[in-house]
């Protein structure tokens, strides 16, 4: 283990590592396995499709060092498939699942000393797929790059899970029907930066986006999926194409049903959410963040007393327990990285 790494000071930010993975293909050729190379800048044409027209996708996943001494991914095949669906939408050649999973494995293996000890965080893995060939007219790039880099990140919540205060955006939407909101297109994220910054300046952790059509139903919390609990039933916005199908979201639905809880994937109005008993949001970065309050215009509701609700806490414990192997991997979600 590298002595220079101070695991306790890790946050969710970029720490450069040693090695990255890269492979390229033309639009018409099949993907071939790539190779590892030193982490660092890559060369690209100024006319690259990704830089001019945003033809690019990202993924976000974690490798955990578990209490059993193994290093595991959490459902990496799901990230591979989601990137394939995104590639179809953005007219890029989809990376085969086998190449994707091999790439993220190789990248973790090559940077093993950067995988934090159990409980100190995780190795965040960032695959990118982009149109890297030069193109002037608005059309798909002639060639593509699939790149993976990794960075160690600390636990999202230091000193225990804390509830966050959210603001419903009255002015901005994240995604429109028929658009690219359902895939991890890089272009989806820059328009959220200004609303998010403004909300943070006003004392909120993030914004909640409502649907662009009727401005009634909750879609997402920044780049995380939304859940609420009302009278013992778990509700989450249904996937209509404008919501990113989170792997954490899917895992929570499966866990809750396994626990015997009723789960409704449905339209969740802001009004309904604000009358719920518990609310939380979820994603790979924070796993589960309990929501302490939601503000919409002049009205503000609070949940519990700033402490996570009991359903939220239970789902969090189960998910984290599976990820660090203190609980049984009931659903076969863990994928061991051979060391
Ligand atoms: C990545 C992402 C999520 C969470 O997905 P996970 O697979 O759970 O990490 C939710 N919403 C948006 C917009 C995202 O980009």
PDB file of N, CA and C in Angstrom, residues 145-243:
ATOM      1  N   UNK A 145     -13.293   7.054 -29.472  1.00  0.00           N
ATOM      2  CA  UNK A 145     -12.348   6.665 -28.428  1.00  0.00           C
ATOM      3  C   UNK A 145     -13.122   6.200 -27.204  1.00  0.00           C
ATOM      4  N   UNK A 146     -12.717   5.053 -26.669  1.00  0.00           N
ATOM      5  CA  UNK A 146     -13.250   4.569 -25.395  1.00  0.00           C
ATOM      6  C   UNK A 146     -12.092   4.614 -24.409  1.00  0.00           C
ATOM      7  N   UNK A 147     -12.296   5.356 -23.333  1.00  0.00           N
ATOM      8  CA  UNK A 147     -11.219   5.632 -22.386  1.00  0.00           C
ATOM      9  C   UNK A 147     -11.741   5.354 -20.975  1.00  0.00           C
ATOM     10  N   UNK A 148     -10.894   4.822 -20.114  1.00  0.00           N
ATOM     11  CA  UNK A 148     -11.277   4.610 -18.715  1.00  0.00           C
ATOM     12  C   UNK A 148     -10.181   5.163 -17.816  1.00  0.00           C
ATOM     13  N   UNK A 149     -10.561   6.008 -16.876  1.00  0.00           N
ATOM     14  CA  UNK A 149      -9.597   6.395 -15.845  1.00  0.00           C
ATOM     15  C   UNK A 149     -10.231   6.184 -14.479  1.00  0.00           C
ATOM     16  N   UNK A 150      -9.406   6.170 -13.462  1.00  0.00           N
ATOM     17  CA  UNK A 150      -9.897   5.863 -12.105  1.00  0.00           C
ATOM     18  C   UNK A 150      -9.350   6.887 -11.127  1.00  0.00           C
ATOM     19  N   UNK A 151     -10.064   7.083 -10.043  1.00  0.00           N
ATOM     20  CA  UNK A 151      -9.584   7.986  -8.993  1.00  0.00           C
ATOM     21  C   UNK A 151     -10.156   7.538  -7.651  1.00  0.00           C
ATOM     22  N   UNK A 152      -9.310   7.502  -6.616  1.00  0.00           N
ATOM     23  CA  UNK A 152      -9.858   7.116  -5.314  1.00  0.00           C
ATOM     24  C   UNK A 152     -10.738   8.233  -4.757  1.00  0.00           C
ATOM     25  N   UNK A 153     -11.863   7.883  -4.166  1.00  0.00           N
ATOM     26  CA  UNK A 153     -12.740   8.885  -3.545  1.00  0.00           C
ATOM     27  C   UNK A 153     -13.048   8.460  -2.112  1.00  0.00           C
ATOM     28  N   UNK A 154     -13.244   9.451  -1.266  1.00  0.00           N
ATOM     29  CA  UNK A 154     -13.558   9.174   0.135  1.00  0.00           C
ATOM     30  C   UNK A 154     -15.021   8.836   0.285  1.00  0.00           C
ATOM     31  N   UNK A 155     -15.430   8.446   1.491  1.00  0.00           N
ATOM     32  CA  UNK A 155     -16.856   8.236   1.726  1.00  0.00           C
ATOM     33  C   UNK A 155     -17.576   9.562   1.526  1.00  0.00           C
ATOM     34  N   UNK A 156     -18.727   9.523   0.908  1.00  0.00           N
ATOM     35  CA  UNK A 156     -19.461  10.744   0.577  1.00  0.00           C
ATOM     36  C   UNK A 156     -19.829  11.522   1.840  1.00  0.00           C
ATOM     37  N   UNK A 157     -20.269  10.783   2.835  1.00  0.00           N
ATOM     38  CA  UNK A 157     -20.616  11.422   4.103  1.00  0.00           C
ATOM     39  C   UNK A 157     -19.563  11.068   5.133  1.00  0.00           C
ATOM     40  N   UNK A 158     -18.822  12.066   5.587  1.00  0.00           N
ATOM     41  CA  UNK A 158     -17.877  11.823   6.671  1.00  0.00           C
ATOM     42  C   UNK A 158     -18.613  12.085   7.979  1.00  0.00           C
ATOM     43  N   UNK A 159     -18.380  11.226   8.960  1.00  0.00           N
ATOM     44  CA  UNK A 159     -19.033  11.421  10.250  1.00  0.00           C
ATOM     45  C   UNK A 159     -20.525  11.219  10.155  1.00  0.00           C
ATOM     46  N   UNK A 160     -20.932  10.188   9.420  1.00  0.00           N
ATOM     47  CA  UNK A 160     -22.346   9.811   9.404  1.00  0.00           C
ATOM     48  C   UNK A 160     -23.126  10.461   8.280  1.00  0.00           C
ATOM     49  N   UNK A 161     -24.204   9.795   7.911  1.00  0.00           N
ATOM     50  CA  UNK A 161     -25.074  10.266   6.841  1.00  0.00           C
ATOM     51  C   UNK A 161     -25.812  11.521   7.315  1.00  0.00           C
ATOM     52  N   UNK A 162     -25.832  12.558   6.481  1.00  0.00           N
ATOM     53  CA  UNK A 162     -26.559  13.769   6.867  1.00  0.00           C
ATOM     54  C   UNK A 162     -27.656  14.077   5.851  1.00  0.00           C
ATOM     55  N   UNK A 163     -28.759  14.594   6.348  1.00  0.00           N
ATOM     56  CA  UNK A 163     -29.895  14.921   5.488  1.00  0.00           C
ATOM     57  C   UNK A 163     -29.623  16.230   4.750  1.00  0.00           C
ATOM     58  N   UNK A 164     -30.073  16.299   3.503  1.00  0.00           N
ATOM     59  CA  UNK A 164     -29.794  17.479   2.680  1.00  0.00           C
ATOM     60  C   UNK A 164     -31.067  18.295   2.410  1.00  0.00           C
ATOM     61  N   UNK A 165     -30.865  19.587   2.199  1.00  0.00           N
ATOM     62  CA  UNK A 165     -31.969  20.506   1.896  1.00  0.00           C
ATOM     63  C   UNK A 165     -32.007  20.764   0.393  1.00  0.00           C
ATOM     64  N   UNK A 166     -33.181  20.587  -0.209  1.00  0.00           N
ATOM     65  CA  UNK A 166     -33.306  20.694  -1.665  1.00  0.00           C
ATOM     66  C   UNK A 166     -34.295  21.778  -2.069  1.00  0.00           C
ATOM     67  N   UNK A 167     -34.071  22.325  -3.261  1.00  0.00           N
ATOM     68  CA  UNK A 167     -34.922  23.379  -3.806  1.00  0.00           C
ATOM     69  C   UNK A 167     -35.510  22.900  -5.131  1.00  0.00           C
ATOM     70  N   UNK A 168     -36.824  22.994  -5.277  1.00  0.00           N
ATOM     71  CA  UNK A 168     -37.435  22.659  -6.564  1.00  0.00           C
ATOM     72  C   UNK A 168     -37.204  23.804  -7.533  1.00  0.00           C
ATOM     73  N   UNK A 169     -36.629  23.495  -8.691  1.00  0.00           N
ATOM     74  CA  UNK A 169     -36.362  24.530  -9.686  1.00  0.00           C
ATOM     75  C   UNK A 169     -37.678  24.943 -10.351  1.00  0.00           C
ATOM     76  N   UNK A 170     -37.984  26.229 -10.301  1.00  0.00           N
ATOM     77  CA  UNK A 170     -39.223  26.737 -10.911  1.00  0.00           C
ATOM     78  C   UNK A 170     -38.974  27.184 -12.344  1.00  0.00           C
ATOM     79  N   UNK A 171     -37.699  27.301 -12.698  1.00  0.00           N
ATOM     80  CA  UNK A 171     -37.342  27.959 -13.951  1.00  0.00           C
ATOM     81  C   UNK A 171     -36.715  27.017 -14.968  1.00  0.00           C
ATOM     82  N   UNK A 172     -36.027  25.983 -14.471  1.00  0.00           N
ATOM     83  CA  UNK A 172     -35.220  25.148 -15.372  1.00  0.00           C
ATOM     84  C   UNK A 172     -35.672  23.696 -15.361  1.00  0.00           C
ATOM     85  N   UNK A 173     -35.455  23.035 -16.480  1.00  0.00           N
ATOM     86  CA  UNK A 173     -35.698  21.598 -16.569  1.00  0.00           C
ATOM     87  C   UNK A 173     -34.422  20.896 -16.990  1.00  0.00           C
ATOM     88  N   UNK A 174     -34.348  19.601 -16.677  1.00  0.00           N
ATOM     89  CA  UNK A 174     -33.143  18.838 -17.008  1.00  0.00           C
ATOM     90  C   UNK A 174     -33.238  18.186 -18.373  1.00  0.00           C
ATOM     91  N   UNK A 175     -34.444  17.710 -18.703  1.00  0.00           N
ATOM     92  CA  UNK A 175     -34.584  16.888 -19.908  1.00  0.00           C
ATOM     93  C   UNK A 175     -35.998  17.018 -20.447  1.00  0.00           C
ATOM     94  N   UNK A 176     -36.132  16.926 -21.754  1.00  0.00           N
ATOM     95  CA  UNK A 176     -37.457  16.999 -22.375  1.00  0.00           C
ATOM     96  C   UNK A 176     -37.785  15.658 -23.027  1.00  0.00           C
ATOM     97  N   UNK A 177     -39.090  15.353 -23.172  1.00  0.00           N
ATOM     98  CA  UNK A 177     -39.473  14.101 -23.830  1.00  0.00           C
ATOM     99  C   UNK A 177     -38.831  14.009 -25.215  1.00  0.00           C
ATOM    100  N   UNK A 178     -38.298  12.833 -25.526  1.00  0.00           N
ATOM    101  CA  UNK A 178     -37.668  12.645 -26.828  1.00  0.00           C
ATOM    102  C   UNK A 178     -36.216  13.076 -26.873  1.00  0.00           C
ATOM    103  N   UNK A 179     -35.732  13.705 -25.813  1.00  0.00           N
ATOM    104  CA  UNK A 179     -34.343  14.173 -25.776  1.00  0.00           C
ATOM    105  C   UNK A 179     -33.391  13.086 -25.296  1.00  0.00           C
ATOM    106  N   UNK A 180     -32.333  13.500 -24.631  1.00  0.00           N
ATOM    107  CA  UNK A 180     -31.279  12.554 -24.247  1.00  0.00           C
ATOM    108  C   UNK A 180     -31.196  12.347 -22.735  1.00  0.00           C
ATOM    109  N   UNK A 181     -32.254  12.767 -22.006  1.00  0.00           N
ATOM    110  CA  UNK A 181     -32.216  12.674 -20.543  1.00  0.00           C
ATOM    111  C   UNK A 181     -32.072  11.267 -20.005  1.00  0.00           C
ATOM    112  N   UNK A 182     -32.460  10.268 -20.804  1.00  0.00           N
ATOM    113  CA  UNK A 182     -32.410   8.886 -20.339  1.00  0.00           C
ATOM    114  C   UNK A 182     -31.069   8.204 -20.533  1.00  0.00           C
ATOM    115  N   UNK A 183     -30.101   8.915 -21.105  1.00  0.00           N
ATOM    116  CA  UNK A 183     -28.758   8.341 -21.257  1.00  0.00           C
ATOM    117  C   UNK A 183     -27.733   9.310 -20.649  1.00  0.00           C
ATOM    118  N   UNK A 184     -26.545   8.797 -20.357  1.00  0.00           N
ATOM    119  CA  UNK A 184     -25.538   9.640 -19.705  1.00  0.00           C
ATOM    120  C   UNK A 184     -24.734  10.413 -20.754  1.00  0.00           C
ATOM    121  N   UNK A 185     -25.456  11.223 -21.526  1.00  0.00           N
ATOM    122  CA  UNK A 185     -24.827  12.067 -22.536  1.00  0.00           C
ATOM    123  C   UNK A 185     -24.135  13.234 -21.841  1.00  0.00           C
ATOM    124  N   UNK A 186     -22.887  13.495 -22.197  1.00  0.00           N
ATOM    125  CA  UNK A 186     -22.140  14.555 -21.497  1.00  0.00           C
ATOM    126  C   UNK A 186     -22.863  15.898 -21.594  1.00  0.00           C
ATOM    127  N   UNK A 187     -23.542  16.133 -22.704  1.00  0.00           N
ATOM    128  CA  UNK A 187     -24.223  17.405 -22.920  1.00  0.00           C
ATOM    129  C   UNK A 187     -25.397  17.657 -21.994  1.00  0.00           C
ATOM    130  N   UNK A 188     -25.842  16.622 -21.266  1.00  0.00           N
ATOM    131  CA  UNK A 188     -26.969  16.809 -20.353  1.00  0.00           C
ATOM    132  C   UNK A 188     -26.577  17.594 -19.105  1.00  0.00           C
ATOM    133  N   UNK A 189     -25.296  17.695 -18.816  1.00  0.00           N
ATOM    134  CA  UNK A 189     -24.882  18.116 -17.484  1.00  0.00           C
ATOM    135  C   UNK A 189     -24.522  19.591 -17.353  1.00  0.00           C
ATOM    136  N   UNK A 190     -23.946  20.190 -18.397  1.00  0.00           N
ATOM    137  CA  UNK A 190     -23.579  21.605 -18.283  1.00  0.00           C
ATOM    138  C   UNK A 190     -24.786  22.513 -18.008  1.00  0.00           C
ATOM    139  N   UNK A 191     -25.959  22.255 -18.612  1.00  0.00           N
ATOM    140  CA  UNK A 191     -27.096  23.152 -18.334  1.00  0.00           C
ATOM    141  C   UNK A 191     -27.572  23.107 -16.885  1.00  0.00           C
ATOM    142  N   UNK A 192     -27.175  22.091 -16.144  1.00  0.00           N
ATOM    143  CA  UNK A 192     -27.579  22.015 -14.738  1.00  0.00           C
ATOM    144  C   UNK A 192     -26.637  22.751 -13.799  1.00  0.00           C
ATOM    145  N   UNK A 193     -25.513  23.199 -14.325  1.00  0.00           N
ATOM    146  CA  UNK A 193     -24.501  23.775 -13.428  1.00  0.00           C
ATOM    147  C   UNK A 193     -24.913  25.127 -12.865  1.00  0.00           C
ATOM    148  N   UNK A 194     -25.513  25.957 -13.681  1.00  0.00           N
ATOM    149  CA  UNK A 194     -25.928  27.279 -13.193  1.00  0.00           C
ATOM    150  C   UNK A 194     -27.060  27.160 -12.159  1.00  0.00           C
ATOM    151  N   UNK A 195     -28.148  26.425 -12.466  1.00  0.00           N
ATOM    152  CA  UNK A 195     -29.189  26.263 -11.433  1.00  0.00           C
ATOM    153  C   UNK A 195     -28.649  25.669 -10.138  1.00  0.00           C
ATOM    154  N   UNK A 196     -27.736  24.704 -10.263  1.00  0.00           N
ATOM    155  CA  UNK A 196     -27.189  24.051  -9.082  1.00  0.00           C
ATOM    156  C   UNK A 196     -26.329  25.019  -8.261  1.00  0.00           C
ATOM    157  N   UNK A 197     -25.494  25.798  -8.947  1.00  0.00           N
ATOM    158  CA  UNK A 197     -24.658  26.800  -8.265  1.00  0.00           C
ATOM    159  C   UNK A 197     -25.527  27.821  -7.539  1.00  0.00           C
ATOM    160  N   UNK A 198     -26.583  28.284  -8.233  1.00  0.00           N
ATOM    161  CA  UNK A 198     -27.475  29.272  -7.624  1.00  0.00           C
ATOM    162  C   UNK A 198     -28.154  28.708  -6.384  1.00  0.00           C
ATOM    163  N   UNK A 199     -28.594  27.454  -6.481  1.00  0.00           N
ATOM    164  CA  UNK A 199     -29.253  26.829  -5.329  1.00  0.00           C
ATOM    165  C   UNK A 199     -28.274  26.699  -4.171  1.00  0.00           C
ATOM    166  N   UNK A 200     -27.033  26.353  -4.488  1.00  0.00           N
ATOM    167  CA  UNK A 200     -26.022  26.201  -3.429  1.00  0.00           C
ATOM    168  C   UNK A 200     -25.741  27.551  -2.767  1.00  0.00           C
ATOM    169  N   UNK A 201     -25.692  28.608  -3.586  1.00  0.00           N
ATOM    170  CA  UNK A 201     -25.453  29.942  -3.032  1.00  0.00           C
ATOM    171  C   UNK A 201     -26.591  30.349  -2.094  1.00  0.00           C
ATOM    172  N   UNK A 202     -27.789  29.790  -2.339  1.00  0.00           N
ATOM    173  CA  UNK A 202     -28.945  30.115  -1.501  1.00  0.00           C
ATOM    174  C   UNK A 202     -29.074  29.142  -0.323  1.00  0.00           C
ATOM    175  N   UNK A 203     -28.079  28.267  -0.153  1.00  0.00           N
ATOM    176  CA  UNK A 203     -28.064  27.404   1.033  1.00  0.00           C
ATOM    177  C   UNK A 203     -28.634  26.004   0.824  1.00  0.00           C
ATOM    178  N   UNK A 204     -28.933  25.640  -0.420  1.00  0.00           N
ATOM    179  CA  UNK A 204     -29.455  24.298  -0.691  1.00  0.00           C
ATOM    180  C   UNK A 204     -28.335  23.388  -1.201  1.00  0.00           C
ATOM    181  N   UNK A 205     -28.529  22.087  -1.025  1.00  0.00           N
ATOM    182  CA  UNK A 205     -27.507  21.136  -1.470  1.00  0.00           C
ATOM    183  C   UNK A 205     -27.607  20.887  -2.972  1.00  0.00           C
ATOM    184  N   UNK A 206     -28.823  20.956  -3.515  1.00  0.00           N
ATOM    185  CA  UNK A 206     -29.031  20.616  -4.928  1.00  0.00           C
ATOM    186  C   UNK A 206     -30.439  21.051  -5.336  1.00  0.00           C
ATOM    187  N   UNK A 207     -30.727  21.008  -6.636  1.00  0.00           N
ATOM    188  CA  UNK A 207     -32.079  21.306  -7.106  1.00  0.00           C
ATOM    189  C   UNK A 207     -32.825  20.011  -7.446  1.00  0.00           C
ATOM    190  N   UNK A 208     -34.129  20.082  -7.317  1.00  0.00           N
ATOM    191  CA  UNK A 208     -35.007  19.019  -7.807  1.00  0.00           C
ATOM    192  C   UNK A 208     -35.606  19.525  -9.121  1.00  0.00           C
ATOM    193  N   UNK A 209     -35.534  18.687 -10.160  1.00  0.00           N
ATOM    194  CA  UNK A 209     -36.133  19.060 -11.432  1.00  0.00           C
ATOM    195  C   UNK A 209     -37.502  18.411 -11.579  1.00  0.00           C
ATOM    196  N   UNK A 210     -38.475  19.203 -12.024  1.00  0.00           N
ATOM    197  CA  UNK A 210     -39.801  18.676 -12.371  1.00  0.00           C
ATOM    198  C   UNK A 210     -39.839  18.400 -13.872  1.00  0.00           C
ATOM    199  N   UNK A 211     -40.872  17.686 -14.305  1.00  0.00           N
ATOM    200  CA  UNK A 211     -40.966  17.319 -15.728  1.00  0.00           C
ATOM    201  C   UNK A 211     -41.177  18.564 -16.591  1.00  0.00           C
ATOM    202  N   UNK A 212     -40.588  18.549 -17.778  1.00  0.00           N
ATOM    203  CA  UNK A 212     -40.582  19.725 -18.648  1.00  0.00           C
ATOM    204  C   UNK A 212     -41.946  19.980 -19.286  1.00  0.00           C
ATOM    205  N   UNK A 213     -42.794  18.929 -19.345  1.00  0.00           N
ATOM    206  CA  UNK A 213     -44.075  19.054 -20.037  1.00  0.00           C
ATOM    207  C   UNK A 213     -45.133  19.764 -19.185  1.00  0.00           C
ATOM    208  N   UNK A 214     -45.270  19.335 -17.942  1.00  0.00           N
ATOM    209  CA  UNK A 214     -46.345  19.873 -17.097  1.00  0.00           C
ATOM    210  C   UNK A 214     -45.825  20.603 -15.852  1.00  0.00           C
ATOM    211  N   UNK A 215     -44.535  20.502 -15.599  1.00  0.00           N
ATOM    212  CA  UNK A 215     -43.915  21.120 -14.417  1.00  0.00           C
ATOM    213  C   UNK A 215     -44.657  20.718 -13.139  1.00  0.00           C
ATOM    214  N   UNK A 216     -44.971  19.448 -13.049  1.00  0.00           N
ATOM    215  CA  UNK A 216     -45.765  18.935 -11.938  1.00  0.00           C
ATOM    216  C   UNK A 216     -45.054  17.803 -11.197  1.00  0.00           C
ATOM    217  N   UNK A 217     -44.384  16.941 -11.978  1.00  0.00           N
ATOM    218  CA  UNK A 217     -43.870  15.698 -11.421  1.00  0.00           C
ATOM    219  C   UNK A 217     -42.351  15.742 -11.206  1.00  0.00           C
ATOM    220  N   UNK A 218     -41.939  15.170 -10.084  1.00  0.00           N
ATOM    221  CA  UNK A 218     -40.508  15.113  -9.766  1.00  0.00           C
ATOM    222  C   UNK A 218     -39.812  14.200 -10.765  1.00  0.00           C
ATOM    223  N   UNK A 219     -38.691  14.661 -11.292  1.00  0.00           N
ATOM    224  CA  UNK A 219     -37.888  13.805 -12.175  1.00  0.00           C
ATOM    225  C   UNK A 219     -36.613  13.358 -11.471  1.00  0.00           C
ATOM    226  N   UNK A 220     -35.727  14.295 -11.177  1.00  0.00           N
ATOM    227  CA  UNK A 220     -34.462  13.906 -10.548  1.00  0.00           C
ATOM    228  C   UNK A 220     -33.969  14.989  -9.602  1.00  0.00           C
ATOM    229  N   UNK A 221     -33.002  14.610  -8.792  1.00  0.00           N
ATOM    230  CA  UNK A 221     -32.306  15.543  -7.910  1.00  0.00           C
ATOM    231  C   UNK A 221     -30.913  15.743  -8.495  1.00  0.00           C
ATOM    232  N   UNK A 222     -30.681  16.855  -9.201  1.00  0.00           N
ATOM    233  CA  UNK A 222     -29.374  17.057  -9.833  1.00  0.00           C
ATOM    234  C   UNK A 222     -29.060  15.843 -10.692  1.00  0.00           C
ATOM    235  N   UNK A 223     -28.031  15.087 -10.320  1.00  0.00           N
ATOM    236  CA  UNK A 223     -27.690  13.858 -11.043  1.00  0.00           C
ATOM    237  C   UNK A 223     -27.902  12.648 -10.140  1.00  0.00           C
ATOM    238  N   UNK A 224     -29.064  12.624  -9.475  1.00  0.00           N
ATOM    239  CA  UNK A 224     -29.403  11.483  -8.619  1.00  0.00           C
ATOM    240  C   UNK A 224     -30.891  11.195  -8.766  1.00  0.00           C
ATOM    241  N   UNK A 225     -31.289   9.971  -8.510  1.00  0.00           N
ATOM    242  CA  UNK A 225     -32.702   9.581  -8.612  1.00  0.00           C
ATOM    243  C   UNK A 225     -33.423   9.833  -7.290  1.00  0.00           C
ATOM    244  N   UNK A 226     -34.732  10.028  -7.388  1.00  0.00           N
ATOM    245  CA  UNK A 226     -35.546  10.427  -6.239  1.00  0.00           C
ATOM    246  C   UNK A 226     -36.452   9.283  -5.754  1.00  0.00           C
ATOM    247  N   UNK A 227     -36.581   9.162  -4.445  1.00  0.00           N
ATOM    248  CA  UNK A 227     -37.526   8.225  -3.817  1.00  0.00           C
ATOM    249  C   UNK A 227     -38.241   8.928  -2.675  1.00  0.00           C
ATOM    250  N   UNK A 228     -39.482   8.511  -2.396  1.00  0.00           N
ATOM    251  CA  UNK A 228     -40.103   8.926  -1.146  1.00  0.00           C
ATOM    252  C   UNK A 228     -40.944   7.776  -0.589  1.00  0.00           C
ATOM    253  N   UNK A 229     -41.215   7.856   0.701  1.00  0.00           N
ATOM    254  CA  UNK A 229     -41.975   6.827   1.407  1.00  0.00           C
ATOM    255  C   UNK A 229     -43.234   7.475   1.962  1.00  0.00           C
ATOM    256  N   UNK A 230     -44.388   6.844   1.669  1.00  0.00           N
ATOM    257  CA  UNK A 230     -45.646   7.363   2.212  1.00  0.00           C
ATOM    258  C   UNK A 230     -46.485   6.173   2.675  1.00  0.00           C
ATOM    259  N   UNK A 231     -46.871   6.182   3.934  1.00  0.00           N
ATOM    260  CA  UNK A 231     -47.672   5.098   4.513  1.00  0.00           C
ATOM    261  C   UNK A 231     -47.084   3.714   4.202  1.00  0.00           C
ATOM    262  N   UNK A 232     -45.786   3.604   4.340  1.00  0.00           N
ATOM    263  CA  UNK A 232     -45.126   2.310   4.186  1.00  0.00           C
ATOM    264  C   UNK A 232     -44.906   1.860   2.761  1.00  0.00           C
ATOM    265  N   UNK A 233     -45.277   2.691   1.777  1.00  0.00           N
ATOM    266  CA  UNK A 233     -45.065   2.343   0.369  1.00  0.00           C
ATOM    267  C   UNK A 233     -43.920   3.213  -0.177  1.00  0.00           C
ATOM    268  N   UNK A 234     -43.051   2.584  -0.972  1.00  0.00           N
ATOM    269  CA  UNK A 234     -41.923   3.308  -1.557  1.00  0.00           C
ATOM    270  C   UNK A 234     -42.302   3.775  -2.968  1.00  0.00           C
ATOM    271  N   UNK A 235     -42.130   5.052  -3.240  1.00  0.00           N
ATOM    272  CA  UNK A 235     -42.471   5.629  -4.550  1.00  0.00           C
ATOM    273  C   UNK A 235     -41.224   6.173  -5.229  1.00  0.00           C
ATOM    274  N   UNK A 236     -41.132   5.974  -6.536  1.00  0.00           N
ATOM    275  CA  UNK A 236     -40.058   6.618  -7.297  1.00  0.00           C
ATOM    276  C   UNK A 236     -40.599   6.947  -8.693  1.00  0.00           C
ATOM    277  N   UNK A 237     -40.160   8.074  -9.269  1.00  0.00           N
ATOM    278  CA  UNK A 237     -40.627   8.426 -10.605  1.00  0.00           C
ATOM    279  C   UNK A 237     -40.375   7.298 -11.607  1.00  0.00           C
ATOM    280  N   UNK A 238     -41.381   7.005 -12.408  1.00  0.00           N
ATOM    281  CA  UNK A 238     -41.239   5.945 -13.419  1.00  0.00           C
ATOM    282  C   UNK A 238     -40.300   6.419 -14.526  1.00  0.00           C
ATOM    283  N   UNK A 239     -39.667   5.449 -15.190  1.00  0.00           N
ATOM    284  CA  UNK A 239     -38.715   5.774 -16.258  1.00  0.00           C
ATOM    285  C   UNK A 239     -39.496   6.055 -17.535  1.00  0.00           C
ATOM    286  N   UNK A 240     -39.513   7.303 -17.934  1.00  0.00           N
ATOM    287  CA  UNK A 240     -40.300   7.699 -19.107  1.00  0.00           C
ATOM    288  C   UNK A 240     -39.415   8.153 -20.253  1.00  0.00           C
ATOM    289  N   UNK A 241     -38.086   8.054 -20.061  1.00  0.00           N
ATOM    290  CA  UNK A 241     -37.155   8.503 -21.091  1.00  0.00           C
ATOM    291  C   UNK A 241     -36.450   9.793 -20.722  1.00  0.00           C
ATOM    292  N   UNK A 242     -37.048  10.562 -19.795  1.00  0.00           N
ATOM    293  CA  UNK A 242     -36.405  11.808 -19.373  1.00  0.00           C
ATOM    294  C   UNK A 242     -35.618  11.611 -18.083  1.00  0.00           C
ATOM    295  N   UNK A 243     -35.744  10.432 -17.487  1.00  0.00           N
ATOM    296  CA  UNK A 243     -35.065  10.148 -16.225  1.00  0.00           C
ATOM    297  C   UNK A 243     -33.943   9.147 -16.486  1.00  0.00           C
TER     298      UNK A 243
END
